[in-house]
Amino acid sequence: MFKNKLHTFVALCLALTFLTLAMVCGGCSAAIPNPVVAKIGDVEVTYSSFYQQFELYASYGLIDTSTPESLAEGRKLVFDMLVSSALPVAEAHREGFTLTEDELTAARQKGRDAADNYYLEDFMNSSIEDENARREAAINQFNAAYKSQHYQYKDILAEFEDEYINNALRDKFVATLYTDIPETTDEEAKAWYDENLPEEQEAYAADPAAYYDAVESYAYSGDVRPLEAPEGLFYVKHILIKSKNEDGEAQDVNAKVDEVLQKILDGQDFNALIDEYNQDTNMTSMAVGNIMGEGLQDKYGEEYYNAAVALGKDDVTTLDFGDSGVYIIKRVDDVNTATVVYEDVAAEIKDKLFNDKKSAAYDAAQQEWKASNEVKLYEQRVKYVGVSK
């Protein structure tokens, strides 16, 4: 029903490690199951790292695999992220920046835990009481299962440990960039508020979809909430009744819908009915609801949008989506158009401005690191990534 919402998650991707080995290495050389596809200074990036990041980006809709041109752009996007992630590690190595023994031990343990959880869980025999013996037996089974693919658990474990060490080193090294950044003052934060408030008022009044996007961005990133909503927007909530219950058994959708509608007529709380009946995990009783109003037609499926905007305050309607189920939609409240006062967002603004300073420092450092560390990309080694078999 709803159109896919593509969130910006560059910061998340930069924070992700490139440590998960691909169990099926399509397109790899048989002689080199996991070849190096990039070198950044003395840091090597393997095919499996590239493959996993490509798949992650594609799953979020950040890569279009439909044409050779878009595939090439997608591979470049992955290379850019992996290079950005590796540069601080390479620079730390170049400068002789190190972890303490305790930090190394902790990183190795995290790597071992991650590798065990990801690869050994299905091989663990609960009947073996001794933990070490149980783990050794799981390793032996893993090695036997993947012997023909030339995978040995010790190699996977070593890569996991190395990546967790690199992650710890990266975090520690990058943190040194921020030690001299001053905290945001009240004057800076208030100046930002005074500048952005009229800009937001004008932008949201002209384009309610911009307000919708700002709300979505705030819910995802927790940056600074929108300072003022435009007139005419309201919230709707819904209850989805599917053709099957949570146990996968067929249910009489119409009878269930009638049951809910009768409870609504009897004055029962809609939020309580959401908790009792709703089968849409994206809609909870705690949520304020979906923002509706003129200008937001591109944010929802046409039928859902048209049904919702036709509702008056506290009205209820149903929308039948066939095999997908029936939606019981209620208009629950108007979006508050009162201006958010400075005091309520001061802390958020200060955090945002401080993070902006950190981002600027990091971006400047990245340029210096690129000049100091040679970057080699072996693009031919990933030319089949994303190509349909």
XYZ file of N, CA and C in Angstrom, residues 105-340:
708
model
N 42.724 -6.767 23.112
C 42.074 -7.967 23.640
C 40.563 -7.856 23.523
N 40.042 -6.689 23.874
C 38.593 -6.484 23.798
C 38.097 -6.570 22.356
N 38.854 -6.003 21.407
C 38.455 -6.035 20.009
C 38.471 -7.456 19.468
N 39.513 -8.217 19.830
C 39.587 -9.609 19.368
C 38.417 -10.428 19.909
N 38.070 -10.184 21.172
C 36.957 -10.926 21.764
C 35.647 -10.597 21.061
N 35.453 -9.330 20.721
C 34.243 -8.950 19.982
C 34.226 -9.604 18.608
N 35.396 -9.676 17.975
C 35.474 -10.335 16.682
C 35.148 -11.810 16.782
N 35.698 -12.449 17.811
C 35.411 -13.874 18.000
C 33.927 -14.096 18.279
N 33.335 -13.271 19.141
C 31.907 -13.420 19.465
C 31.049 -13.245 18.213
N 31.401 -12.235 17.403
C 30.623 -11.982 16.191
C 30.745 -13.150 15.210
N 31.955 -13.638 15.021
C 32.163 -14.762 14.100
C 31.435 -16.007 14.591
N 31.551 -16.290 15.877
C 30.873 -17.459 16.436
C 29.359 -17.350 16.261
N 28.815 -16.174 16.582
C 27.366 -16.001 16.498
C 26.874 -16.107 15.068
N 27.676 -15.594 14.139
C 27.234 -15.562 12.746
C 27.424 -16.901 12.046
N 28.511 -17.595 12.320
C 28.846 -18.788 11.547
C 28.708 -20.111 12.297
N 28.814 -20.103 13.604
C 28.823 -21.375 14.323
C 27.499 -21.739 14.964
N 26.584 -20.784 15.019
C 25.335 -21.027 15.747
C 24.611 -22.278 15.252
N 24.536 -22.451 13.941
C 23.814 -23.604 13.385
C 24.553 -24.922 13.590
N 25.819 -24.850 14.000
C 26.608 -26.069 14.187
C 26.767 -26.439 15.662
N 26.253 -25.597 16.552
C 26.407 -25.848 17.980
C 25.538 -27.024 18.423
N 26.154 -27.971 19.117
C 25.448 -29.159 19.629
C 25.157 -28.950 21.113
N 23.914 -28.695 21.434
C 23.539 -28.385 22.818
C 23.756 -29.560 23.765
N 23.904 -30.750 23.203
C 24.112 -31.919 24.068
C 25.532 -31.965 24.626
N 26.451 -31.172 24.051
C 27.822 -31.100 24.574
C 27.851 -30.038 25.664
N 28.063 -30.433 26.893
C 27.938 -29.513 28.025
C 29.104 -28.531 28.118
N 30.320 -28.995 27.887
C 31.474 -28.117 28.002
C 31.472 -27.102 26.855
N 31.549 -25.826 27.210
C 31.439 -24.757 26.214
C 32.568 -24.812 25.186
N 33.791 -25.008 25.652
C 34.923 -25.066 24.731
C 34.830 -26.260 23.797
N 34.441 -27.395 24.342
C 34.300 -28.601 23.523
C 33.185 -28.424 22.503
N 32.103 -27.777 22.938
C 30.977 -27.540 22.025
C 31.417 -26.630 20.873
N 32.212 -25.620 21.181
C 32.685 -24.697 20.141
C 33.638 -25.421 19.188
N 34.561 -26.217 19.705
C 35.500 -26.942 18.864
C 34.779 -27.904 17.931
N 33.750 -28.570 18.454
C 32.976 -29.490 17.616
C 32.264 -28.712 16.501
N 31.766 -27.528 16.827
C 31.085 -26.706 15.817
C 32.063 -26.254 14.744
N 33.279 -25.898 15.158
C 34.297 -25.490 14.182
C 34.631 -26.640 13.248
N 34.781 -27.838 13.794
C 35.090 -29.007 12.972
C 33.973 -29.291 11.969
N 32.722 -29.130 12.405
C 31.599 -29.352 11.500
C 31.558 -28.284 10.416
N 31.836 -27.058 10.807
C 31.864 -25.976 9.822
C 32.937 -26.250 8.767
N 34.131 -26.581 9.213
C 35.233 -26.842 8.273
C 34.898 -27.984 7.319
N 34.226 -29.007 7.844
C 33.853 -30.137 6.998
C 32.792 -29.720 5.983
N 31.832 -28.901 6.441
C 30.729 -28.487 5.570
C 31.206 -27.613 4.417
N 32.246 -26.796 4.656
C 32.696 -25.843 3.638
C 34.084 -26.182 3.081
N 34.498 -27.420 3.286
C 35.815 -27.842 2.800
C 35.918 -27.691 1.289
N 34.857 -28.058 0.563
C 34.893 -27.993 -0.896
C 34.963 -26.558 -1.408
N 34.540 -25.596 -0.582
C 34.595 -24.189 -0.961
C 35.853 -23.495 -0.432
N 36.729 -24.302 0.174
C 38.023 -23.811 0.658
C 37.863 -22.789 1.797
N 36.800 -22.926 2.595
C 36.626 -22.070 3.762
C 37.079 -22.821 5.007
N 37.932 -22.196 5.784
C 38.330 -22.712 7.076
C 37.959 -21.670 8.133
N 37.452 -22.148 9.247
C 36.956 -21.197 10.239
C 38.064 -20.299 10.778
N 39.277 -20.813 10.865
C 40.373 -20.000 11.405
C 40.618 -18.769 10.533
N 40.410 -18.910 9.222
C 40.605 -17.766 8.326
C 39.495 -16.731 8.511
N 38.280 -17.219 8.648
C 37.153 -16.315 8.890
C 37.331 -15.597 10.219
N 37.727 -16.355 11.239
C 37.924 -15.757 12.560
C 39.004 -14.689 12.511
N 40.083 -14.956 11.811
C 41.167 -13.977 11.714
C 40.680 -12.696 11.048
N 39.844 -12.843 10.007
C 39.329 -11.642 9.332
C 38.397 -10.856 10.245
N 37.544 -11.552 10.983
C 36.662 -10.868 11.924
C 37.470 -10.119 12.977
N 38.473 -10.784 13.544
C 39.287 -10.130 14.574
C 40.001 -8.911 14.003
N 40.547 -9.044 12.801
C 41.230 -7.914 12.175
C 40.283 -6.744 11.970
N 39.083 -7.027 11.515
C 38.140 -5.951 11.254
C 37.700 -5.265 12.542
N 37.486 -6.025 13.608
C 37.113 -5.399 14.877
C 38.274 -4.588 15.449
N 39.478 -5.046 15.226
C 40.640 -4.249 15.634
C 40.688 -2.958 14.825
N 40.463 -3.068 13.516
C 40.443 -1.869 12.682
C 39.341 -0.908 13.101
N 38.173 -1.463 13.441
C 37.079 -0.599 13.871
C 37.423 0.145 15.151
N 38.025 -0.567 16.098
C 38.419 0.063 17.353
C 39.488 1.124 17.122
N 40.438 0.799 16.251
C 41.490 1.763 15.932
C 40.901 2.983 15.238
N 39.983 2.759 14.297
C 39.343 3.862 13.582
C 38.622 4.791 14.570
N 37.813 4.203 15.454
C 37.053 5.015 16.404
C 37.975 5.839 17.306
N 39.034 5.192 17.782
C 39.955 5.888 18.679
C 40.700 6.998 17.946
N 41.125 6.712 16.719
C 41.888 7.697 15.957
C 41.004 8.880 15.555
N 39.810 8.596 15.057
C 38.898 9.671 14.640
C 38.518 10.553 15.821
N 38.392 9.959 17.002
C 38.025 10.742 18.187
C 39.036 11.838 18.479
N 40.286 11.629 18.067
C 41.304 12.658 18.317
C 41.049 13.921 17.498
N 40.259 13.809 16.425
C 39.952 14.984 15.611
C 39.046 15.964 16.342
N 38.308 15.449 17.342
C 37.264 16.253 17.951
C 37.632 16.833 19.316
N 38.820 16.535 19.775
C 39.164 16.925 21.143
C 39.204 18.436 21.342
N 39.516 19.183 20.298
C 39.636 20.634 20.446
C 38.429 21.399 19.914
N 37.371 20.679 19.541
C 36.176 21.362 19.037
C 35.379 21.921 20.218
N 35.095 23.209 20.238
C 34.363 23.791 21.374
C 32.893 23.416 21.346
N 32.292 23.322 22.505
C 30.857 23.077 22.596
C 30.088 24.261 21.999
N 28.898 23.980 21.489
C 28.062 25.028 20.910
C 27.521 25.932 22.010
N 27.605 27.218 21.790
C 27.116 28.174 22.788
C 25.630 28.443 22.575
N 25.004 29.040 23.618
C 23.602 29.443 23.499
C 23.426 30.469 22.384
N 24.400 31.343 22.229
C 24.309 32.375 21.191
C 24.288 31.733 19.800
N 25.141 30.734 19.589
C 25.171 30.053 18.297
C 23.856 29.325 18.037
N 23.361 28.633 19.053
C 22.133 27.863 18.898
C 20.938 28.773 18.638
N 20.851 29.881 19.375
C 19.726 30.811 19.201
C 19.793 31.468 17.822
N 20.980 31.766 17.356
C 21.130 32.356 16.030
C 20.652 31.378 14.961
N 20.965 30.098 15.128
C 20.496 29.081 14.182
C 18.976 29.011 14.190
N 18.388 29.018 15.383
C 16.929 28.967 15.527
C 16.281 30.163 14.840
N 16.790 31.361 15.109
C 16.206 32.579 14.537
C 16.324 32.607 13.019
N 17.369 32.002 12.496
C 17.552 31.977 11.048
C 16.669 30.926 10.391
N 16.551 29.753 11.029
C 15.841 28.643 10.406
C 14.334 28.695 10.570
N 13.841 29.301 11.641
C 12.399 29.331 11.862
C 11.651 29.968 10.691
N 11.972 31.179 10.274
C 11.237 31.757 9.146
C 11.442 30.988 7.838
N 12.613 30.414 7.663
C 12.861 29.630 6.454
C 11.966 28.397 6.421
N 11.834 27.711 7.569
C 10.975 26.537 7.634
C 9.511 26.922 7.459
N 9.083 28.002 8.100
C 7.699 28.450 7.968
C 7.333 28.661 6.498
N 8.203 29.330 5.776
C 7.954 29.606 4.367
C 7.985 28.329 3.535
N 8.975 27.468 3.795
C 9.125 26.249 3.000
C 7.955 25.288 3.219
N 7.549 25.092 4.463
C 6.486 24.136 4.752
C 5.124 24.650 4.299
N 4.898 25.948 4.390
C 3.633 26.502 3.911
C 3.503 26.330 2.403
N 4.613 26.485 1.695
C 4.596 26.347 0.234
C 4.535 24.887 -0.191
N 5.094 23.989 0.623
C 5.183 22.576 0.251
C 5.038 21.697 1.493
N 3.800 21.269 1.820
C 3.603 20.412 2.992
C 4.428 19.133 2.962
N 4.766 18.670 1.746
C 5.583 17.458 1.649
C 6.952 17.671 2.267
N 7.451 18.931 2.243
C 8.743 19.222 2.866
C 8.647 19.036 4.381
N 7.507 19.401 4.955
C 7.299 19.174 6.395
C 7.248 17.680 6.692
N 6.523 16.943 5.873
C 6.449 15.489 6.032
C 7.849 14.884 6.023
N 8.665 15.286 5.045
C 10.025 14.755 4.938
C 10.854 15.121 6.165
N 10.652 16.341 6.683
C 11.397 16.775 7.864
C 11.012 15.948 9.088
N 9.730 15.630 9.213
C 9.277 14.781 10.325
C 9.882 13.396 10.217
N 9.880 12.843 9.005
C 10.472 11.521 8.786
C 11.970 11.529 9.107
N 12.653 12.574 8.668
C 14.086 12.684 8.918
C 14.369 12.775 10.410
N 13.562 13.548 11.119
C 13.754 13.689 12.571
C 13.508 12.368 13.286
N 12.469 11.655 12.869
C 12.178 10.361 13.498
C 13.315 9.382 13.286
N 13.980 9.494 12.146
C 15.059 8.561 11.819
C 16.387 8.978 12.445
N 16.707 10.277 12.347
C 18.042 10.732 12.759
C 18.071 11.393 14.127
N 16.903 11.910 14.597
C 16.891 12.608 15.872
C 17.699 13.887 15.848
N 17.742 14.551 14.715
C 18.538 15.774 14.566
C 17.829 16.931 15.274
N 17.132 17.789 14.545
C 16.329 18.853 15.139
C 14.922 18.727 14.592
N 13.945 18.718 15.466
C 12.568 18.558 15.025
C 12.125 19.762 14.189
N 11.142 19.586 13.296
C 10.615 20.729 12.556
C 10.069 21.779 13.522
N 10.313 23.035 13.236
C 9.988 24.104 14.172
C 8.545 24.571 14.092
N 7.891 24.335 12.959
C 6.483 24.728 12.855
C 5.829 23.974 11.714
N 4.626 23.433 11.959
C 3.889 22.694 10.935
C 2.976 23.639 10.162
N 2.751 23.359 8.889
C 1.811 24.175 8.112
C 0.373 23.857 8.507
N -0.544 24.721 8.144
C -1.962 24.515 8.424
C -2.518 23.389 7.564
N -3.555 22.744 8.080
C -4.343 21.819 7.277
C -3.944 20.364 7.331
N -2.915 20.017 8.065
C -2.493 18.612 8.150
C -3.135 17.936 9.356
N -3.295 16.640 9.257
C -3.891 15.880 10.350
C -3.308 14.472 10.365
N -3.617 13.725 11.442
C -3.115 12.360 11.600
C -4.241 11.348 11.396
N -3.881 10.224 10.802
C -4.791 9.079 10.771
C -4.044 7.868 11.323
N -4.819 6.990 11.922
C -4.286 5.696 12.336
C -5.138 4.611 11.689
N -4.585 3.420 11.622
C -5.368 2.342 11.025
C -5.140 1.019 11.742
N -6.081 0.139 11.516
C -5.986 -1.248 11.959
C -6.065 -2.111 10.707
N -5.074 -2.947 10.505
C -5.072 -3.856 9.364
C -5.529 -5.233 9.818
N -6.529 -5.741 9.159
C -6.981 -7.120 9.374
C -6.601 -7.920 8.140
N -5.673 -8.847 8.294
C -5.201 -9.651 7.171
C -6.073 -10.893 6.969
N -5.863 -11.546 5.852
C -6.629 -12.754 5.554
C -6.200 -13.931 6.405
N -5.020 -13.805 7.037
C -4.539 -14.856 7.933
C -4.169 -14.242 9.276
N -4.333 -15.000 10.341
C -3.958 -14.512 11.660
C -2.455 -14.658 11.882
N -1.982 -14.321 13.082
C -0.547 -14.359 13.360
C 0.038 -15.755 13.277
N -0.811 -16.774 13.417
C -0.352 -18.158 13.327
C -0.397 -18.684 11.897
N -0.763 -17.799 10.941
C -0.815 -18.213 9.553
C -2.094 -18.921 9.167
N -3.081 -18.933 10.067
C -4.345 -19.609 9.774
C -5.328 -18.628 9.143
N -6.119 -19.108 8.190
C -7.112 -18.269 7.528
C -8.141 -17.778 8.547
N -8.549 -16.521 8.384
C -9.567 -15.980 9.282
C -10.622 -15.238 8.454
N -11.801 -15.123 9.017
C -12.905 -14.421 8.358
C -12.674 -12.924 8.525
N -12.104 -12.297 7.475
C -11.731 -10.893 7.562
C -12.945 -10.017 7.813
N -14.014 -10.247 7.082
C -15.198 -9.399 7.211
C -15.805 -9.478 8.607
N -15.822 -10.674 9.156
C -16.365 -10.828 10.511
C -15.498 -10.094 11.520
N -14.189 -10.169 11.349
C -13.268 -9.489 12.265
C -13.410 -7.970 12.130
N -13.561 -7.495 10.881
C -13.743 -6.057 10.659
C -15.036 -5.579 11.314
N -16.097 -6.336 11.128
C -17.381 -5.967 11.753
C -17.262 -5.922 13.273
N -16.494 -6.848 13.807
C -16.281 -6.900 15.259
C -15.578 -5.629 15.752
N -14.559 -5.201 15.014
C -13.833 -3.992 15.394
C -14.717 -2.766 15.242
N -15.446 -2.685 14.133
C -16.312 -1.524 13.899
C -17.380 -1.409 14.981
N -17.896 -2.525 15.419
C -18.904 -2.485 16.481
C -18.302 -1.966 17.782
N -17.077 -2.364 18.075
C -16.425 -1.875 19.284
C -16.151 -0.375 19.192
N -15.849 0.104 17.973
C -15.651 1.545 17.791
C -16.965 2.279 18.046
N -18.080 1.738 17.506
C -19.390 2.334 17.732
C -19.763 2.333 19.215
N -19.281 1.323 19.925
C -19.563 1.216 21.358
C -18.695 2.160 22.186
N -17.779 2.876 21.513
C -16.972 3.873 22.209
C -15.648 3.377 22.740
N -15.228 2.184 22.289
C -13.949 1.678 22.779
C -12.789 2.471 22.167
N -11.715 2.601 22.929
C -10.553 3.388 22.527
C -9.876 2.764 21.311
N -9.621 3.600 20.286
C -9.031 3.093 19.048
C -7.613 2.575 19.273
N -6.868 3.231 20.150
C -5.503 2.763 20.438
C -5.526 1.373 21.059
N -6.492 1.140 21.948
C -6.605 -0.186 22.560
C -6.966 -1.224 21.510
N -7.796 -0.834 20.539
C -8.166 -1.763 19.470
C -6.983 -2.043 18.550
N -6.117 -1.039 18.364
C -4.880 -1.280 17.594
C -4.052 -2.360 18.272
N -3.892 -2.226 19.580
C -3.110 -3.223 20.324
C -3.736 -4.611 20.222
N -5.049 -4.665 20.164
C -5.738 -5.953 20.186
C -5.832 -6.601 18.800
N -6.035 -5.790 17.757
C -6.372 -6.366 16.463
C -5.355 -6.099 15.343
N -4.622 -5.036 15.404
C -3.825 -4.606 14.252
C -2.745 -5.624 13.879
N -2.590 -5.847 12.555
C -1.573 -6.767 12.049
C -0.542 -6.047 11.183
N -0.466 -4.730 11.301
C 0.535 -3.931 10.586
C 1.558 -3.443 11.597
N 2.773 -3.983 11.514
C 3.806 -3.631 12.500
C 4.247 -2.178 12.385
N 3.951 -1.515 11.247
C 4.333 -0.117 11.096
C 3.382 0.841 11.799
N 2.252 0.342 12.246
C 1.290 1.184 12.943
C 1.103 0.659 14.364
N 1.453 1.447 15.352
C 1.306 1.057 16.749
C 0.444 2.077 17.475
N -0.062 1.682 18.614
C -0.895 2.596 19.401
C -0.092 3.769 19.934
N 1.235 3.591 20.061
C 2.075 4.649 20.598
C 2.403 5.715 19.557
N 2.296 5.372 18.273
C 2.641 6.316 17.209
C 1.582 7.411 17.116
N 1.989 8.614 16.675
C 1.016 9.698 16.518
C 0.120 9.437 15.322
N 0.596 8.657 14.367
C -0.193 8.331 13.200
C 0.475 8.795 11.920
N -0.178 8.551 10.811
C 0.319 8.988 9.507
C -0.160 10.409 9.226
N 0.764 11.269 8.821
C 0.417 12.653 8.502
C -0.325 12.680 7.168
N -1.459 13.368 7.153
C -2.274 13.454 5.950
C -2.609 14.910 5.650
N -2.952 15.166 4.384
C -3.387 16.492 3.988
C -3.022 16.785 2.552
N -3.489 17.898 2.079
C -3.230 18.295 0.707
C -1.728 18.451 0.473
N -1.262 17.917 -0.645
C 0.149 17.995 -0.987
C 0.935 16.761 -0.624
N 0.302 15.807 0.063
C 1.013 14.596 0.498
C 0.588 13.357 -0.289
N -0.067 13.555 -1.423
C -0.586 12.422 -2.177
C 0.507 11.489 -2.681
N 1.726 12.002 -2.846
C 2.818 11.153 -3.325
C 3.460 10.328 -2.220
N 3.043 10.547 -0.987
C 3.646 9.832 0.148
C 2.947 8.510 0.447
N 1.794 8.282 -0.143
C 1.002 7.090 0.157
C 0.444 6.512 -1.140
N -0.065 5.304 -1.044
C -0.804 4.746 -2.158
C -2.065 5.566 -2.399
N -2.476 5.633 -3.648
C -3.592 6.526 -4.019
C -4.878 6.205 -3.265
N -5.222 4.928 -3.166
C -6.477 4.549 -2.508
C -6.458 4.909 -1.024
N -5.342 4.630 -0.376
C -5.238 4.938 1.055
C -5.328 6.448 1.278
N -4.594 7.202 0.468
C -4.589 8.657 0.610
C -5.985 9.230 0.397
N -6.656 8.814 -0.667
C -7.986 9.353 -0.970
C -8.984 9.027 0.132
N -8.899 7.814 0.667
C -9.806 7.436 1.750
C -9.538 8.262 3.004
N -8.259 8.495 3.291
C -7.894 9.206 4.523
C -8.275 10.683 4.463
N -7.994 11.348 3.330
C -8.255 12.788 3.259
C -9.742 13.092 3.187
N -10.568 12.091 2.899
C -12.016 12.301 2.865
C -12.640 12.254 4.258
N -11.848 11.869 5.262
C -12.383 11.729 6.616
C -12.505 13.072 7.327
N -13.592 13.218 8.096
C -13.706 14.335 9.022
C -13.143 13.935 10.368
N -13.055 14.886 11.289
C -12.480 14.609 12.609
C -13.216 13.454 13.278
N -12.446 12.449 13.708
C -12.923 11.250 14.399
C -13.708 10.301 13.498
N -13.779 10.577 12.182
C -14.463 9.662 11.274
C -13.654 8.388 11.076
N -14.372 7.320 10.700
C -13.755 6.027 10.449
C -14.224 5.521 9.094
N -13.325 4.896 8.343
C -13.691 4.271 7.077
C -12.937 2.959 6.939
N -13.364 2.134 6.002
C -12.664 0.874 5.717
C -12.182 0.895 4.274
N -11.106 0.169 4.040
C -10.504 0.101 2.716
C -10.079 -1.335 2.469
N -10.682 -1.962 1.474
C -10.437 -3.380 1.178
C -9.310 -3.512 0.157
N -8.240 -4.197 0.538
C -7.118 -4.443 -0.369
C -7.038 -5.907 -0.763
N -8.193 -6.549 -0.851
C -8.242 -7.926 -1.327
C -7.456 -8.868 -0.441
N -6.531 -9.612 -1.059
C -5.760 -10.610 -0.317
C -4.892 -9.977 0.761
N -4.551 -8.695 0.602
C -3.704 -8.032 1.605
C -4.465 -7.771 2.897
N -5.788 -7.678 2.814
C -6.585 -7.453 4.002
C -7.419 -6.183 3.907
N -7.989 -5.806 5.018
C -8.844 -4.627 5.099
C -8.262 -3.659 6.126
N -8.207 -2.373 5.744
C -7.755 -1.327 6.647
C -8.965 -0.612 7.246
N -8.936 -0.460 8.548
C -9.912 0.371 9.243
C -9.181 1.647 9.628
N -9.540 2.755 8.983
C -8.782 4.003 9.096
C -9.582 5.026 9.894
N -8.915 5.685 10.820
C -9.573 6.716 11.623
C -8.737 7.986 11.630
N -9.416 9.113 11.428
C -8.754 10.417 11.588
C -8.747 10.728 13.079
N -7.561 10.879 13.648
C -7.454 10.947 15.101
C -7.165 12.336 15.661
N -6.451 13.181 14.934
C -6.087 14.478 15.508
C -5.514 15.372 14.416
N -5.532 16.685 14.674
C -4.867 17.628 13.783
C -3.400 17.751 14.167
N -2.554 18.035 13.178
C -1.152 18.304 13.458
C -1.053 19.671 14.133
N -0.349 19.720 15.241
C -0.199 20.957 16.012
C 0.615 21.974 15.213
N 0.055 23.149 15.005
C 0.741 24.170 14.214
C 1.430 25.223 15.080
N 1.432 25.022 16.381
C 2.100 25.993 17.256
C 3.606 25.960 17.021
N 4.234 27.111 17.043
C 5.681 27.197 16.860
C 6.395 26.550 18.038
N 7.369 25.706 17.748
C 8.196 25.113 18.802
C 9.109 26.203 19.352
